[in-house]
């Protein structure tokens, strides 16, 4: 490779990111709730040497509204639990990272931590976690333990405290997960027949975490994952989510719409307080890819017509050729963007556009791998394996 | 009398009761031998895959994972003498769904430290991803010790464990039923993904849960994942009779097994259920040999591994309620009485009535001149089935024909090879006898267990 290598992730969700994607002739909407459907997608991503896939999730039905179900019958509704789906895909793949979404708001931090640790064990060190808050009152009603305000686009300004509280809780959840992952030292299992001890309990540690929403004693019930700490990722459009990402995540997804916004969001994130390894910054883009730009735009327009609305996204939307996309990605990379999480407009069409077209175009530019160079997600991302916070205690 | 639809055993035409078998992953308990050189990783996926594939090769009904949400403690310190550490059960089962095709996949998940919407979703996901092979072993814990790892802490009275579990399962089933079987139309023209009224609305207000909204998953292949219950109290049995598809019990002898079987099956009619709607599957361990003597030697060897000198002292301390680490495990039982106030165990089932147990143990040790370790080996469960493959197959069959069980959840003592011999040597004999399937006849766990698929809510 000639330039700094670019990292590529693919965001998988249903039939793709255009709301009408499932109505495209190439879509397979009847297979959405089968393991085989997802196995084909992640297999394609792995053949394309993609760093990792993310899997969307939420503790409520998809909705076009921020405040609850929209009652629409013309859009894909329903989703698998993403951590379990990732685990189902792990034995079918061998190198690609698997990064499911798991909510920090209503879930138990202990369960999420052992779930992601287990995903890391079953995948041999390829697990990540996309940590996400759930602000919806309708999701809270599925648990009946907390009452949330109805947040609408109009009232969102009044609810900054609510959102900030959820993000603070998310930061605590990530902190608990990291402490639990470290609560077993790597060599805690000793199997010492002479003393009859399976573990050295001095290498198992209580985490004694106390936060404003929960406390967790520890240690984990699951031995330290192969990566030490699986990779934590978060999507952040603005503050205070950016502060959460800078303080808690290993990888952040941002949504600049042009090169200038890319430059300013990188500067913004780099200015925020952070300890440890530098944050990896990925930009999200929705992509429609074809052999010529006209065809890609036309495909997108046809889907817009089916949906009855022009496609809008939090992320920039690209419709064009793989060559043009490769140039754009390299251009934005000059601002400090280190990788991209691409959201295919329609799968499998735009997924193949990424895994076959885009990767070749990037490879020709000398910025994309021609073989997996590592067998863990940390290895692919160039993130070192954390030694563990208790390491020194037992070796000194 | 000329003809009978059900001739007695031995007569031509008699249809023997069919045996159900499950495989328990050898995990965090003292039956698992980790000191044997053949003992492999307790956490690598390869170990789970080997055990599960072996069970599937043996045409087992299901593979079973236990759960414990806090590391066990003894004398205020983490118990280090048995296997420690395990994965999150459903995550492993989802991965196993990729490397098995027919085997049922059962996970133990606590009803006390989970929430119905989330867990119902996770279980339905495993059921979809395995094409209908998921089962949930519902366990209930109230203790504050485990609660320290969770948002609510130890909040539930012992008496409320099963009322919560019952409401939990009812609600989970309501969620599983809430999408009509044909809810997904996925018609690109004219653009109908979900049929009108395809997704029902839940509005539940109960003693333990208040939940409103819509579920996020289509009805799963089994309709409802299979419900297993493991618990022995009167409330536990009643909960099983009202709710469960399978009971995981701990009744070792033929007589105990028959009594439990009759008791639990006898409760079904009151809940409008048939005896076959609930399968009773006790835990069982085994040791095999080419001859009876060799099997007995193997069994004794396994017991010595299971009860190390340190483990023997730890057992003693649980009964005596005091520090006994100064005593020689290979020496005689010391002449001291239990401390009835002492409490040394956390995170494992408490031993009741310690004085009586101590007296019984002392009498046995004196009569048989047993060392501490020999005593503990003697008084803690020996293998359920010891013998040649023929005798073990015969005894398993006899248990089931005598209505002491519908089958067994086998707990091998070794990871990952502990089931190999059983599958290679005992299963074929059961198959020849016509009491165990030679091939899977269905694809779902409900098919294997002979359980009906529940109808959708009216
Ligand atoms: C065979 C068997 C297996 C069990 N496995 C587990 C387990 O894996 N995890 C757990 O937390 N409890 C387990 N339990 C405990 C039960 O869920 C229950 O808490 C305990 O038996 C006390 O309930 P009871 O008062 O109804 O007997 C098991 C119980 C039995 C009988």
Coordinates of C-alpha atoms and ligand atoms in Angstrom, one line a residue, chain B residues 66-67 108 110 139-141 158 161-162 230-233 236 248-250, ligand 1:
Chain B
X66 CA -26.4 -23.7 33.0
X67 CA -25.9 -20.2 34.4
X108 CA -30.5 -21.2 31.6
X110 CA -32.5 -16.0 35.3
X139 CA -34.4 -20.2 37.1
X140 CA -35.3 -18.0 39.9
X141 CA -32.9 -16.4 42.4
X158 CA -38.0 -15.7 48.3
X161 CA -39.5 -15.7 43.0
X162 CA -42.1 -17.9 41.3
X230 CA -35.3 -26.5 37.4
X231 CA -36.4 -26.2 41.0
X232 CA -37.7 -28.5 43.5
X233 CA -39.8 -26.7 46.1
X236 CA -41.3 -24.8 41.8
X248 CA -34.9 -30.6 35.0
X249 CA -34.8 -32.4 38.3
X250 CA -32.3 -34.0 40.6
Ligands
LIG1 C1 -31.3 -29.7 38.2 C2 -31.2 -28.3 38.6 C3 -30.4 -27.4 37.9 C4 -30.3 -26.0 38.2 N1 -29.6 -25.2 37.5 C5 -29.5 -23.9 37.8 C6 -28.7 -23.0 37.1 O1 -28.0 -23.4 36.1 N2 -28.6 -21.7 37.4 C7 -29.3 -21.2 38.5 O2 -29.2 -20.0 38.8 N3 -30.1 -22.0 39.2 C8 -30.2 -23.3 38.9 N4 -31.0 -24.2 39.6 C9 -31.7 -23.6 40.8 C10 -33.1 -23.4 40.6 O3 -33.5 -22.5 39.6 C11 -33.8 -22.8 41.9 O4 -33.3 -21.5 42.2 C12 -33.4 -23.7 43.0 O5 -33.6 -25.0 42.7 C13 -34.3 -23.3 44.2 O6 -35.6 -23.4 43.8 P1 -36.6 -24.3 44.6 O7 -36.8 -23.7 45.9 O8 -37.9 -24.4 43.8 O9 -36.0 -25.7 44.6 C14 -31.1 -25.5 39.3 C15 -31.9 -26.4 40.0 C16 -32.0 -27.8 39.7 C17 -32.9 -28.6 40.5

